[in-house]
PDB file of C-alpha atoms in Angstrom:
ATOM      1  CA  UNK A 280      -3.429   2.253-146.825  1.00  0.00           C
ATOM      2  CA  UNK A 281      -4.650   2.655-143.282  1.00  0.00           C
ATOM      3  CA  UNK A 282      -1.394   1.303-142.021  1.00  0.00           C
ATOM      4  CA  UNK A 283       0.494   3.848-144.015  1.00  0.00           C
ATOM      5  CA  UNK A 284      -1.722   6.649-142.746  1.00  0.00           C
ATOM      6  CA  UNK A 285      -1.270   5.468-139.137  1.00  0.00           C
ATOM      7  CA  UNK A 286       2.486   5.261-139.669  1.00  0.00           C
ATOM      8  CA  UNK A 287       2.526   8.819-141.056  1.00  0.00           C
ATOM      9  CA  UNK A 288       0.447  10.057-138.124  1.00  0.00           C
ATOM     10  CA  UNK A 289       2.736   8.242-135.689  1.00  0.00           C
ATOM     11  CA  UNK A 290       5.810   9.663-137.419  1.00  0.00           C
ATOM     12  CA  UNK A 291       4.307  13.137-137.286  1.00  0.00           C
ATOM     13  CA  UNK A 292       3.453  12.710-133.583  1.00  0.00           C
ATOM     14  CA  UNK A 293       6.952  11.410-132.936  1.00  0.00           C
ATOM     15  CA  UNK A 294       8.479  14.452-134.665  1.00  0.00           C
ATOM     16  CA  UNK A 295       6.283  16.804-132.609  1.00  0.00           C
ATOM     17  CA  UNK A 296       7.270  14.959-129.411  1.00  0.00           C
ATOM     18  CA  UNK A 297      10.933  15.127-130.403  1.00  0.00           C
ATOM     19  CA  UNK A 298      10.630  18.876-131.132  1.00  0.00           C
ATOM     20  CA  UNK A 299       8.883  19.461-127.774  1.00  0.00           C
ATOM     21  CA  UNK A 300      11.535  17.407-125.951  1.00  0.00           C
ATOM     22  CA  UNK A 301      14.297  19.360-127.692  1.00  0.00           C
ATOM     23  CA  UNK A 302      12.604  22.652-126.769  1.00  0.00           C
ATOM     24  CA  UNK A 303      12.172  21.489-123.151  1.00  0.00           C
ATOM     25  CA  UNK A 304      15.841  20.452-123.011  1.00  0.00           C
ATOM     26  CA  UNK A 305      16.871  23.916-124.232  1.00  0.00           C
ATOM     27  CA  UNK A 306      14.623  25.544-121.610  1.00  0.00           C
ATOM     28  CA  UNK A 307      16.163  23.340-118.901  1.00  0.00           C
ATOM     29  CA  UNK A 308      19.676  24.271-120.075  1.00  0.00           C
ATOM     30  CA  UNK A 309      18.783  27.976-120.026  1.00  0.00           C
ATOM     31  CA  UNK A 310      17.301  27.579-116.540  1.00  0.00           C
ATOM     32  CA  UNK A 311      20.428  25.722-115.358  1.00  0.00           C
ATOM     33  CA  UNK A 312      22.585  28.563-116.731  1.00  0.00           C
ATOM     34  CA  UNK A 313      20.482  31.155-114.864  1.00  0.00           C
ATOM     35  CA  UNK A 314      20.696  29.115-111.638  1.00  0.00           C
ATOM     36  CA  UNK A 315      24.484  28.811-112.031  1.00  0.00           C
ATOM     37  CA  UNK A 316      24.729  32.575-112.618  1.00  0.00           C
ATOM     38  CA  UNK A 317      22.580  33.299-109.542  1.00  0.00           C
ATOM     39  CA  UNK A 318      24.694  30.922-107.433  1.00  0.00           C
ATOM     40  CA  UNK A 319      27.855  32.698-108.632  1.00  0.00           C
ATOM     41  CA  UNK A 320      26.307  36.089-107.801  1.00  0.00           C
ATOM     42  CA  UNK A 321      25.300  34.839-104.354  1.00  0.00           C
ATOM     43  CA  UNK A 322      28.774  33.453-103.699  1.00  0.00           C
ATOM     44  CA  UNK A 323      30.421  36.751-104.713  1.00  0.00           C
ATOM     45  CA  UNK A 324      27.987  38.665-102.498  1.00  0.00           C
ATOM     46  CA  UNK A 325      28.797  36.375 -99.558  1.00  0.00           C
ATOM     47  CA  UNK A 326      32.545  36.881-100.125  1.00  0.00           C
ATOM     48  CA  UNK A 327      32.064  40.656-100.300  1.00  0.00           C
ATOM     49  CA  UNK A 328      30.050  40.583 -97.062  1.00  0.00           C
ATOM     50  CA  UNK A 329      32.766  38.535 -95.337  1.00  0.00           C
ATOM     51  CA  UNK A 330      35.417  41.001 -96.518  1.00  0.00           C
ATOM     52  CA  UNK A 331      33.308  43.945 -95.328  1.00  0.00           C
ATOM     53  CA  UNK A 332      32.885  42.280 -91.929  1.00  0.00           C
ATOM     54  CA  UNK A 333      36.645  41.801 -91.610  1.00  0.00           C
ATOM     55  CA  UNK A 334      37.217  45.442 -92.604  1.00  0.00           C
ATOM     56  CA  UNK A 335      34.739  46.649 -89.992  1.00  0.00           C
ATOM     57  CA  UNK A 336      36.376  44.473 -87.323  1.00  0.00           C
ATOM     58  CA  UNK A 337      39.817  45.838 -88.229  1.00  0.00           C
ATOM     59  CA  UNK A 338      38.457  49.387 -88.104  1.00  0.00           C
ATOM     60  CA  UNK A 339      36.916  48.739 -84.686  1.00  0.00           C
ATOM     61  CA  UNK A 340      40.272  47.500 -83.384  1.00  0.00           C
ATOM     62  CA  UNK A 341      42.039  50.558 -84.822  1.00  0.00           C
ATOM     63  CA  UNK A 342      39.509  52.890 -83.200  1.00  0.00           C
ATOM     64  CA  UNK A 343      39.908  51.125 -79.847  1.00  0.00           C
ATOM     65  CA  UNK A 344      43.709  51.388 -80.021  1.00  0.00           C
ATOM     66  CA  UNK A 345      43.517  55.048 -81.072  1.00  0.00           C
ATOM     67  CA  UNK A 346      41.101  55.897 -78.269  1.00  0.00           C
ATOM     68  CA  UNK A 347      43.329  54.147 -75.744  1.00  0.00           C
ATOM     69  CA  UNK A 348      46.362  56.067 -76.970  1.00  0.00           C
ATOM     70  CA  UNK A 349      44.435  59.355 -76.866  1.00  0.00           C
ATOM     71  CA  UNK A 350      43.289  58.657 -73.306  1.00  0.00           C
ATOM     72  CA  UNK A 351      46.843  57.845 -72.213  1.00  0.00           C
ATOM     73  CA  UNK A 352      48.164  60.990 -73.922  1.00  0.00           C
ATOM     74  CA  UNK A 353      45.516  63.154 -72.241  1.00  0.00           C
ATOM     75  CA  UNK A 354      46.308  61.551 -68.902  1.00  0.00           C
ATOM     76  CA  UNK A 355      50.036  62.172 -69.383  1.00  0.00           C
ATOM     77  CA  UNK A 356      49.405  65.796 -70.385  1.00  0.00           C
ATOM     78  CA  UNK A 357      47.211  66.336 -67.330  1.00  0.00           C
ATOM     79  CA  UNK A 358      49.854  64.773 -65.075  1.00  0.00           C
ATOM     80  CA  UNK A 359      52.543  66.956 -66.643  1.00  0.00           C
ATOM     81  CA  UNK A 360      50.379  70.048 -66.081  1.00  0.00           C
ATOM     82  CA  UNK A 361      49.759  69.020 -62.463  1.00  0.00           C
ATOM     83  CA  UNK A 362      53.509  68.595 -61.925  1.00  0.00           C
ATOM     84  CA  UNK A 363      54.178  71.984 -63.525  1.00  0.00           C
ATOM     85  CA  UNK A 364      51.521  73.585 -61.302  1.00  0.00           C
ATOM     86  CA  UNK A 365      53.106  72.015 -58.201  1.00  0.00           C
ATOM     87  CA  UNK A 366      56.494  73.293 -59.323  1.00  0.00           C
ATOM     88  CA  UNK A 367      55.099  76.808 -59.831  1.00  0.00           C
ATOM     89  CA  UNK A 368      53.412  76.598 -56.454  1.00  0.00           C
ATOM     90  CA  UNK A 369      56.698  75.582 -54.799  1.00  0.00           C
ATOM     91  CA  UNK A 370      58.503  78.410 -56.608  1.00  0.00           C
ATOM     92  CA  UNK A 371      55.887  80.908 -55.415  1.00  0.00           C
ATOM     93  CA  UNK A 372      56.242  79.621 -51.850  1.00  0.00           C
ATOM     94  CA  UNK A 373      60.032  80.030 -52.075  1.00  0.00           C
ATOM     95  CA  UNK A 374      59.680  83.558 -53.432  1.00  0.00           C
ATOM     96  CA  UNK A 375      57.223  84.443 -50.680  1.00  0.00           C
ATOM     97  CA  UNK A 376      59.712  83.112 -48.136  1.00  0.00           C
ATOM     98  CA  UNK A 377      62.353  85.338 -49.782  1.00  0.00           C
ATOM     99  CA  UNK A 378      59.965  88.295 -49.542  1.00  0.00           C
ATOM    100  CA  UNK A 379      59.357  87.501 -45.879  1.00  0.00           C
ATOM    101  CA  UNK A 380      63.102  87.486 -45.279  1.00  0.00           C
ATOM    102  CA  UNK A 381      63.450  90.754 -47.139  1.00  0.00           C
ATOM    103  CA  UNK A 382      60.651  92.268 -45.074  1.00  0.00           C
ATOM    104  CA  UNK A 383      62.300  91.106 -41.871  1.00  0.00           C
ATOM    105  CA  UNK A 384      65.609  92.602 -43.030  1.00  0.00           C
ATOM    106  CA  UNK A 385      63.733  95.745 -43.970  1.00  0.00           C
ATOM    107  CA  UNK A 386      62.318  95.977 -40.462  1.00  0.00           C
ATOM    108  CA  UNK A 387      65.769  95.454 -38.937  1.00  0.00           C
ATOM    109  CA  UNK A 388      67.396  98.030 -41.178  1.00  0.00           C
ATOM    110  CA  UNK A 389      64.602 100.486 -40.558  1.00  0.00           C
ATOM    111  CA  UNK A 390      65.279 100.164 -36.884  1.00  0.00           C
ATOM    112  CA  UNK A 391      69.024 100.829 -37.148  1.00  0.00           C
ATOM    113  CA  UNK A 392      70.061 102.286 -40.518  1.00  0.00           C
ATOM    114  CA  UNK A 393      69.136 105.263 -42.579  1.00  0.00           C
ATOM    115  CA  UNK A 394      67.066 106.101 -45.607  1.00  0.00           C
ATOM    116  CA  UNK A 395      69.581 104.861 -48.228  1.00  0.00           C
ATOM    117  CA  UNK A 396      69.430 101.301 -46.961  1.00  0.00           C
ATOM    118  CA  UNK A 397      65.641 101.511 -46.782  1.00  0.00           C
ATOM    119  CA  UNK A 398      65.441 102.661 -50.396  1.00  0.00           C
ATOM    120  CA  UNK A 399      67.623  99.737 -51.475  1.00  0.00           C
ATOM    121  CA  UNK A 400      65.428  97.286 -49.583  1.00  0.00           C
ATOM    122  CA  UNK A 401      62.275  98.823 -51.001  1.00  0.00           C
ATOM    123  CA  UNK A 402      63.715  98.365 -54.501  1.00  0.00           C
ATOM    124  CA  UNK A 403      64.624  94.726 -53.766  1.00  0.00           C
ATOM    125  CA  UNK A 404      61.240  94.070 -52.185  1.00  0.00           C
ATOM    126  CA  UNK A 405      59.421  95.574 -55.146  1.00  0.00           C
ATOM    127  CA  UNK A 406      61.431  93.309 -57.493  1.00  0.00           C
ATOM    128  CA  UNK A 407      60.587  90.231 -55.420  1.00  0.00           C
ATOM    129  CA  UNK A 408      56.898  91.133 -55.321  1.00  0.00           C
ATOM    130  CA  UNK A 409      56.916  91.577 -59.129  1.00  0.00           C
ATOM    131  CA  UNK A 410      58.429  88.082 -59.481  1.00  0.00           C
ATOM    132  CA  UNK A 411      55.767  86.616 -57.207  1.00  0.00           C
ATOM    133  CA  UNK A 412      53.008  88.378 -59.176  1.00  0.00           C
ATOM    134  CA  UNK A 413      54.369  87.012 -62.466  1.00  0.00           C
ATOM    135  CA  UNK A 414      54.607  83.492 -61.053  1.00  0.00           C
ATOM    136  CA  UNK A 415      51.076  83.701 -59.671  1.00  0.00           C
ATOM    137  CA  UNK A 416      49.803  84.884 -63.074  1.00  0.00           C
ATOM    138  CA  UNK A 417      51.681  82.032 -64.764  1.00  0.00           C
ATOM    139  CA  UNK A 418      50.215  79.520 -62.315  1.00  0.00           C
ATOM    140  CA  UNK A 419      46.705  80.870 -62.880  1.00  0.00           C
ATOM    141  CA  UNK A 420      47.229  80.639 -66.630  1.00  0.00           C
ATOM    142  CA  UNK A 421      48.415  77.031 -66.280  1.00  0.00           C
ATOM    143  CA  UNK A 422      45.360  76.144 -64.211  1.00  0.00           C
ATOM    144  CA  UNK A 423      43.069  77.753 -66.826  1.00  0.00           C
ATOM    145  CA  UNK A 424      44.773  75.739 -69.608  1.00  0.00           C
ATOM    146  CA  UNK A 425      44.380  72.575 -67.555  1.00  0.00           C
ATOM    147  CA  UNK A 426      40.698  73.286 -66.940  1.00  0.00           C
ATOM    148  CA  UNK A 427      40.112  73.987 -70.651  1.00  0.00           C
TER     149      UNK A 427
END
């Protein structure tokens, strides 16, 4: 009778141990699933970070190229404006030389010819001086644009 009671107690203890082992195995499986999920999340986060890093590097290269192009364009525009200013300056110098010649002719005519020739020269001189004034205004405007 005692043997039977001990066997029943042992069987009962064995069933409890089996149930606890089964429960522990389920807990371990659930924990393994959570760890696998966390590892997957971490791997996806690492891939996203790597992609973001590559995107930032590509953007930095694009910005550098764009800035270089903008600097070259600004330099070319400034050079073009300098060349235009030199051209206007040369044109003004030529017109002033023309005015000088007209003034010299005016002085010669004044010395030998009459009022009709003087009136014609005054008209021509006035036209030349207007041209010089316009060119000087254009040059000043070009310089202001370049300074802006």
